[in-house]
Short mmCIF file of C-alpha atoms in Angstrom, two decimals:
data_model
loop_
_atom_site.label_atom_id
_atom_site.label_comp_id
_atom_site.label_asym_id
_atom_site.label_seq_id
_atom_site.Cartn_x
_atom_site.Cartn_y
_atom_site.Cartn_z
CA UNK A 23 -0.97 -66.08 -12.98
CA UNK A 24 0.53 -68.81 -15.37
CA UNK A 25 1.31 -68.06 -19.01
CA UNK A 26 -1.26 -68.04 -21.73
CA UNK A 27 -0.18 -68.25 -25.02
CA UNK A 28 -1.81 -67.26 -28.34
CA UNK A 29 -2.54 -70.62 -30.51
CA UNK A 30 -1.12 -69.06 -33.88
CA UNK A 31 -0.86 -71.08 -37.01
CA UNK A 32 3.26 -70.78 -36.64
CA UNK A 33 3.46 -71.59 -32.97
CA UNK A 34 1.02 -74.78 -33.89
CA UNK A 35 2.97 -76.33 -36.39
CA UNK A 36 6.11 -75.88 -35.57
CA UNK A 37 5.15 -77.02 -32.21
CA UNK A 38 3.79 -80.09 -33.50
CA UNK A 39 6.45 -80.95 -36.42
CA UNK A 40 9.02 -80.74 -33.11
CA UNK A 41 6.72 -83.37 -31.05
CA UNK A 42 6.05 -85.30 -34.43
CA UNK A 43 2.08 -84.98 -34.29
CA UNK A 44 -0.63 -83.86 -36.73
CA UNK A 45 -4.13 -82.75 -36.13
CA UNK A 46 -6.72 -85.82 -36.61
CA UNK A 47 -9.76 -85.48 -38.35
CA UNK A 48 -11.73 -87.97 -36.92
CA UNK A 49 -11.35 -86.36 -33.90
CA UNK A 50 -12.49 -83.02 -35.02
CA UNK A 51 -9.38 -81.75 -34.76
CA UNK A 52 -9.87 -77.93 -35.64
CA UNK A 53 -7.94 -75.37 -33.81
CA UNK A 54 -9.75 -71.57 -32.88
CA UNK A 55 -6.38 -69.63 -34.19
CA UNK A 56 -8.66 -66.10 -33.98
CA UNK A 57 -7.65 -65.17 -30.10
CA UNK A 58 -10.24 -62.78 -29.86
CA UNK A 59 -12.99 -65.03 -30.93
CA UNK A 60 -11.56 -67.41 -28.05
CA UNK A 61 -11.62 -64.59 -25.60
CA UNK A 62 -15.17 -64.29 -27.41
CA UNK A 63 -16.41 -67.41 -26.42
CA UNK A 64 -14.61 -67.36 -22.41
CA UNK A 65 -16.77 -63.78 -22.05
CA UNK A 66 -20.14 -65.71 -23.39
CA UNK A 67 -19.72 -68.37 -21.04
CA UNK A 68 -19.03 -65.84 -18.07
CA UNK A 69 -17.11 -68.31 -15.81
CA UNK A 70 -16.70 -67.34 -12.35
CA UNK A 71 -15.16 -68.64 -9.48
CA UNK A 72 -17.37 -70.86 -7.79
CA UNK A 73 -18.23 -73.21 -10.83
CA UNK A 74 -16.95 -76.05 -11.94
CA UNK A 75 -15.95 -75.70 -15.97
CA UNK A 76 -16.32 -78.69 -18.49
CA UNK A 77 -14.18 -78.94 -21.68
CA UNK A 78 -14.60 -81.96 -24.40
CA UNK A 79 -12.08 -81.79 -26.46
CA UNK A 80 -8.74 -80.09 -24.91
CA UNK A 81 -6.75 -79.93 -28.00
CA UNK A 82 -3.93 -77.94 -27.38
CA UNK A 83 -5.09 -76.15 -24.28
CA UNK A 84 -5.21 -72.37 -25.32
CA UNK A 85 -8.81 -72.49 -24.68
CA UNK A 86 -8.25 -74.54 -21.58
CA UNK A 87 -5.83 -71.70 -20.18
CA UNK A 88 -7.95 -69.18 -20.51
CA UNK A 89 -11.09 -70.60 -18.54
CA UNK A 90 -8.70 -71.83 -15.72
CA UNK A 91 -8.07 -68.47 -14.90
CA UNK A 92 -11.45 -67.66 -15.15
CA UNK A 93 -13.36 -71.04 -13.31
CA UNK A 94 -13.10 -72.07 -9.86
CA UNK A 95 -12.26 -75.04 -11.00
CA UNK A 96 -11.95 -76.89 -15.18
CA UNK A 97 -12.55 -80.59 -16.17
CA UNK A 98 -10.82 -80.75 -19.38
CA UNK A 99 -11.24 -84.12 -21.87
CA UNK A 100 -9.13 -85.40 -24.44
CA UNK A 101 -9.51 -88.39 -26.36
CA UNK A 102 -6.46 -88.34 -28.35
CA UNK A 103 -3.33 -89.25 -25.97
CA UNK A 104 -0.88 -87.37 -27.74
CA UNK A 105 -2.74 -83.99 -27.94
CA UNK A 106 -3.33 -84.99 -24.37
CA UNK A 107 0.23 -84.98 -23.69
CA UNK A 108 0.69 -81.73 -25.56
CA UNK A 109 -2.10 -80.16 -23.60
CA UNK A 110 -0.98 -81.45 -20.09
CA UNK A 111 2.13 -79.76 -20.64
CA UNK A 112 0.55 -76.40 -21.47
CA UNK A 113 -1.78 -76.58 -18.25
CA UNK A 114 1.33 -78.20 -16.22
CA UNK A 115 1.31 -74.64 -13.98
CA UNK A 116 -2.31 -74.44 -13.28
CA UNK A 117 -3.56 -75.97 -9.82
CA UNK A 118 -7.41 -75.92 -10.42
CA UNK A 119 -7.07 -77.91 -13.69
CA UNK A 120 -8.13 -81.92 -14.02
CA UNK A 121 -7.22 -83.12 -17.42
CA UNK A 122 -8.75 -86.85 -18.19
CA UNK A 123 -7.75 -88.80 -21.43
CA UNK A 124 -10.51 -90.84 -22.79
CA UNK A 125 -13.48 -90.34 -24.71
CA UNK A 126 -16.21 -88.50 -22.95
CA UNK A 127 -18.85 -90.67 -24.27
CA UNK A 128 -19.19 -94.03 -23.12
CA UNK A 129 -21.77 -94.72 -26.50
CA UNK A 130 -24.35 -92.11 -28.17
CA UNK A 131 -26.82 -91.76 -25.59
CA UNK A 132 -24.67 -91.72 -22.47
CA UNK A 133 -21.25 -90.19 -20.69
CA UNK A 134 -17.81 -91.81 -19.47
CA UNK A 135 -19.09 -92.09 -15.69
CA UNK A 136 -15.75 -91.32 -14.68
CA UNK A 137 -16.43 -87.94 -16.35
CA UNK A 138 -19.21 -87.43 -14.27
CA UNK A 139 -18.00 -88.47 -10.98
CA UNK A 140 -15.26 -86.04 -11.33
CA UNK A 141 -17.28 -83.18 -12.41
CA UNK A 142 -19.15 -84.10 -8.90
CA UNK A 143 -15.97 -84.18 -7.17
CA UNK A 144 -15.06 -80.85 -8.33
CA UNK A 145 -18.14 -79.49 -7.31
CA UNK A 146 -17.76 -81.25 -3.95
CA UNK A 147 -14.48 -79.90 -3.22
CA UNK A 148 -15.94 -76.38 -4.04
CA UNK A 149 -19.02 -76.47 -2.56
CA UNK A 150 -20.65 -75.37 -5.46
CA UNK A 151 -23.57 -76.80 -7.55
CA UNK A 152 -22.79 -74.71 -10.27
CA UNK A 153 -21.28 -76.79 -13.04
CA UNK A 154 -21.00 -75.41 -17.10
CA UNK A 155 -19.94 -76.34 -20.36
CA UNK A 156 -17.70 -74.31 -22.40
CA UNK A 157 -16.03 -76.00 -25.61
CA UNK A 158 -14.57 -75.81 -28.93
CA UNK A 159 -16.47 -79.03 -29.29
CA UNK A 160 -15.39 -81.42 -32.22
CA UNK A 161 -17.97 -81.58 -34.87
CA UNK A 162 -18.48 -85.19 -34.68
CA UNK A 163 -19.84 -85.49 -30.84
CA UNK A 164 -21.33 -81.94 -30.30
CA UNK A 165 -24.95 -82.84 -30.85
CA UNK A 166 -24.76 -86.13 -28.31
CA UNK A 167 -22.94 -83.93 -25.79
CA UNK A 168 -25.32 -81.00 -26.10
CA UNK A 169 -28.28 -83.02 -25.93
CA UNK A 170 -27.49 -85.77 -23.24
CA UNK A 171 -26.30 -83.07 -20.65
CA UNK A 172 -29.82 -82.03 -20.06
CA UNK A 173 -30.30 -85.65 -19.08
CA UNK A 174 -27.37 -86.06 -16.23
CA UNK A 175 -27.74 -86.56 -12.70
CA UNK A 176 -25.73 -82.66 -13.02
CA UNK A 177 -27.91 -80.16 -15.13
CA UNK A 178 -24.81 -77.21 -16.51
CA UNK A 179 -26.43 -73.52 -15.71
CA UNK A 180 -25.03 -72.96 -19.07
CA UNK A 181 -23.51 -74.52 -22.10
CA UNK A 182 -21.19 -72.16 -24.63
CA UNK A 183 -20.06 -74.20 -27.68
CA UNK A 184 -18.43 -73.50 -30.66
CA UNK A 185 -20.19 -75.84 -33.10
CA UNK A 186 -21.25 -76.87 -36.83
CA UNK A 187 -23.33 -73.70 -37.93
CA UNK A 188 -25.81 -76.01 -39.22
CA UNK A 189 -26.12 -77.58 -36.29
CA UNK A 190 -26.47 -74.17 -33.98
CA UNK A 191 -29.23 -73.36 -36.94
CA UNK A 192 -31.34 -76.46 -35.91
CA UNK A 193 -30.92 -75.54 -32.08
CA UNK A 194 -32.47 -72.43 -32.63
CA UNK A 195 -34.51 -72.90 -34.93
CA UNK A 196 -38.46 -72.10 -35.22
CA UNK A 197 -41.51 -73.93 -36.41
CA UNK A 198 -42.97 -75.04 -39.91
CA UNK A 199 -38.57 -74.52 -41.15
CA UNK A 200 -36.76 -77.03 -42.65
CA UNK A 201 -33.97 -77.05 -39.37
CA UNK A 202 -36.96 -77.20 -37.09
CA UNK A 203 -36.02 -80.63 -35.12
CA UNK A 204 -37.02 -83.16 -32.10
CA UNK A 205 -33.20 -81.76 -31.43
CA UNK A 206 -34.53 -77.77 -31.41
CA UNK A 207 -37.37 -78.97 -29.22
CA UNK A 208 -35.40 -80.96 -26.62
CA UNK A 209 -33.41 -77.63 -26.68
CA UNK A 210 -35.76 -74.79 -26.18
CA UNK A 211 -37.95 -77.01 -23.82
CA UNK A 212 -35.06 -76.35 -20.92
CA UNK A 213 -33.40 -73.78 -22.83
CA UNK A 214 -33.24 -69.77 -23.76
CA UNK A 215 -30.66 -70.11 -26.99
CA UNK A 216 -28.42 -66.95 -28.40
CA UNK A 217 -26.60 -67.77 -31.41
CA UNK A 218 -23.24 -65.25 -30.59
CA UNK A 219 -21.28 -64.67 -33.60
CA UNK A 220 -20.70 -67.17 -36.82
CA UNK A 221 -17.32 -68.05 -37.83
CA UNK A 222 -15.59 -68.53 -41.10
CA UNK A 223 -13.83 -71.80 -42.01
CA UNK A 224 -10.68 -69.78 -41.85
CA UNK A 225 -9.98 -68.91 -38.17
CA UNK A 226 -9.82 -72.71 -38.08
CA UNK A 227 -6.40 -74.63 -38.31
CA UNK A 228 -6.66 -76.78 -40.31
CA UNK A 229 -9.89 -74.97 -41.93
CA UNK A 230 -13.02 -76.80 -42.53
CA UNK A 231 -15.23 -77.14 -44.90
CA UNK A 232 -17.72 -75.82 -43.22
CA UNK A 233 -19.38 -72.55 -41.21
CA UNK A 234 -19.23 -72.96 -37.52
CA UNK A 235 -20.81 -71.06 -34.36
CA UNK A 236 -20.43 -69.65 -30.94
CA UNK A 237 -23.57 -70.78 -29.21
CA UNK A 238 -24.67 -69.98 -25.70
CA UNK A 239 -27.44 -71.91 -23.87
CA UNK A 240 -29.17 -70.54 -20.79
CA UNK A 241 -30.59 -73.02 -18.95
CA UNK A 242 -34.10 -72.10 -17.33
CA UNK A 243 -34.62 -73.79 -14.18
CA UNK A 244 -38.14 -72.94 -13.63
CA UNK A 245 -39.08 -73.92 -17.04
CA UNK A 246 -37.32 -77.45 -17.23
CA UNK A 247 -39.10 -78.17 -13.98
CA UNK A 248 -42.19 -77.84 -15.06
CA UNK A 249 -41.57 -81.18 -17.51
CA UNK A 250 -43.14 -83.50 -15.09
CA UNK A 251 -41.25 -86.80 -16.80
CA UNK A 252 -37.84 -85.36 -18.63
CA UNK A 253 -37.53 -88.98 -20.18
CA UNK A 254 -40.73 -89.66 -21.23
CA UNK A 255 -40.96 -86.03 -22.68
CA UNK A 256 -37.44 -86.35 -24.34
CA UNK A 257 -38.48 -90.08 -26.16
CA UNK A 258 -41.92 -88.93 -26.97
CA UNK A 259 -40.18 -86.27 -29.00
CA UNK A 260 -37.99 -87.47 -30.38
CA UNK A 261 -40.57 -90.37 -31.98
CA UNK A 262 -42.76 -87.25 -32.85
CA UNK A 263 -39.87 -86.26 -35.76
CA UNK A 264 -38.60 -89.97 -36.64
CA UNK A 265 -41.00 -89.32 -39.64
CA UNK A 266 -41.32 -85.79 -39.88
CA UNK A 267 -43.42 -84.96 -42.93
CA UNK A 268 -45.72 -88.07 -41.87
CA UNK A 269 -49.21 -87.13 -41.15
CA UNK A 270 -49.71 -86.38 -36.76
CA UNK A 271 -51.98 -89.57 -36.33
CA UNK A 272 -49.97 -92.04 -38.32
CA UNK A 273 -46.88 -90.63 -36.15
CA UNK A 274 -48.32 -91.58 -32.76
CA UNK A 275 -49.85 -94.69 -33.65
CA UNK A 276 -46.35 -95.65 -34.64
CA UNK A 277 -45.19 -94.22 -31.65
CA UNK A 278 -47.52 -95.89 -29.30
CA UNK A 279 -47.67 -99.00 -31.19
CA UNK A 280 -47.67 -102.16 -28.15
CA UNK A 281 -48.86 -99.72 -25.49
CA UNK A 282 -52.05 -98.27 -27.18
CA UNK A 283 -54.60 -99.25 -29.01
CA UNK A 284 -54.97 -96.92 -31.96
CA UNK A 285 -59.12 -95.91 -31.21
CA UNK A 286 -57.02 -94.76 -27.27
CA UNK A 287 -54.79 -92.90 -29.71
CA UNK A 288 -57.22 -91.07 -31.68
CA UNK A 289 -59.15 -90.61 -28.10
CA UNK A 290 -56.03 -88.69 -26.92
CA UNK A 291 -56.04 -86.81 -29.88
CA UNK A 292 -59.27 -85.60 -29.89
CA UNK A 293 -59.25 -84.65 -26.37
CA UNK A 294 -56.00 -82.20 -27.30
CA UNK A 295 -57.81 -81.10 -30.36
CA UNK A 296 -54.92 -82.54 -32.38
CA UNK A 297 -55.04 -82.26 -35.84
CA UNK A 298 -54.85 -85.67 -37.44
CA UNK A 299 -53.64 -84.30 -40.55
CA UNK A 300 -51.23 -81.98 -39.28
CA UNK A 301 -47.20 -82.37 -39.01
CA UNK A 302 -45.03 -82.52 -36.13
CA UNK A 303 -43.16 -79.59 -37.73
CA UNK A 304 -45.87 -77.32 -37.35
CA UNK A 305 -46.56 -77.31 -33.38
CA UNK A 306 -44.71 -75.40 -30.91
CA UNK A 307 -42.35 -76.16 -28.16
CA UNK A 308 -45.05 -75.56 -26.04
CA UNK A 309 -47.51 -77.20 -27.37
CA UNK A 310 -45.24 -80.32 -28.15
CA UNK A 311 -44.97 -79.95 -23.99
CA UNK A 312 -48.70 -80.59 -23.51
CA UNK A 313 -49.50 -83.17 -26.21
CA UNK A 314 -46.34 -85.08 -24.32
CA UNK A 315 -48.05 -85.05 -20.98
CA UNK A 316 -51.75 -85.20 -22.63
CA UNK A 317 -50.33 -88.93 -23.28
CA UNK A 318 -48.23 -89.30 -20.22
CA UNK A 319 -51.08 -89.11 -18.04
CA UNK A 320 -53.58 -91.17 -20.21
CA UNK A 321 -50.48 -94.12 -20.37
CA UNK A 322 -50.21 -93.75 -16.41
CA UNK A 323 -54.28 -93.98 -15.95
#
């Protein structure tokens, strides 16, 4: 088995005053230095040997060591070309490890395809059509790469991510509360959510300002199947909490405006018993689900 070594605040900067590098904050650069929170986050995602792994944002490859020898197979992604270098170098003795320098996302609402295709190689090559995600995922991206993998061709059985507390807060959060979000709905829709363990700012190199997370999301087959249109379902919410503390009706005659007249609007309404008055922030996941399709099927009559 190849060498894993313990990311330590000593061994990281010495290592990179030697190589002449210095973490980069617009990349998120913030390095898990607790070991036993990273062995934390490798049990949460319980890798096993016939899936295919995906990491966004390598680093310096201590996480990336320890799922190798865990996953059939890992798809690691680094957008800065130095820490690339740095990382390849770490995972230099591991066979079953794809390293690919760019940016994952091609823009906000859609993935490098050359990420995907060799995520689907992977699998391929395994015969396997288990594929997960398991990050220390930089601030910055973590919401678009959270919330666009339930919209891939490849749907991850699971996605464990350390991330923004804040942000893990709105995931899970509930209705009628102020984190409550068109991002908590998209979420629990597909989704069973366990927030794991919070961290502090300080088993962090360099530390941020912030509270982070270890998040685990389960996703529920049965239940994401049961959407009838994913895309129509995920762009009807979202426009359901562009104006959140708007009143229901004005909402979905904005939402609708150029494909329904407002009197069909008000029809659908009343034939959900939809409150006109009411707020998107008050209605459950599910019923968010049936108002969605309550107005799919009146757009496709």
């Amino acid at each position: 088995m190849p060498e894993i070594r313990n990311q330590t605040i000593s061994y990281l900067t010495s290592k990179f005053r030697e190589i002449g590098i210095r973490p980069v904050s617009k990349h998120g650069q913030n390095f898990l230095i607790d070991m036993n929170l990273l062995d934390l986050l490798v049990r949460s995602a319980d890798l096993q040997k016939d899936e295919v792994v995906l990491e966004i944002g390598t680093g310096t490859g201590t996480l990336s060591t320890r799922m190798a020898n865990e996953a059939g197979h890992l798809v690691t992604v680094e957008i800065d070309p130095h820490m690339a270098t740095f990382a390849s170098e770490e995972l230099d003795d591991f066979e079953n490890v794809t390293l690919l320098n760019f940016d994952a996302l091609k823009n906000k609402n859609n993935f490098r395809p050359e990420m995907i295709e060799t995520i689907q190689e992977k699998m391929a090559e395994l015969g396997t059509t288990k594929f997960k995600l398991a990050a220390n995922l930089p601030y910055n991206v973590a919401t678009p790469i959270i919330s666009n993998l339930l919209r891939t061709e490849i749907t991850p059985k699971s996605m464990t991510v350390t991330i923004q507390k804040e942000l893990a807060e709105r995931i899970v959060a509930e209705p009628s509360t102020k984190d409550y979000s068109a991002l908590s709905v998209w979420i629990q829709s597909q989704c069973k959510c366990e927030l794991v363990r919070i961290l502090p700012p300080r088993v962090f190199w360099p530390a941020p300002k912030v509270h982070s997370a270890i998040l685990h999301i389960e996703v529920e087959p049965e239940r994401r199947a049961q959407i009838p249109d994913l895309e129509f379902f995920h762009e009807f919410n979202r426009a359901l909490f562009f104006h959140r503390r708007k009143f229901l009706r004005s909402v979905l005659h904005s939402a609708f405006k150029g494909r329904l007249e407002k009197a069909e609007v008000d029809e659908v309404m009343q034939q959900g018993n939809l409150d006109p008055t009411s707020r998107s922030e008050c209605f459950t996941v599910d019923e968010i689900l049936a108002m969605s399709e309550l107005f799919r099927q009146h757009l496709a009559q």
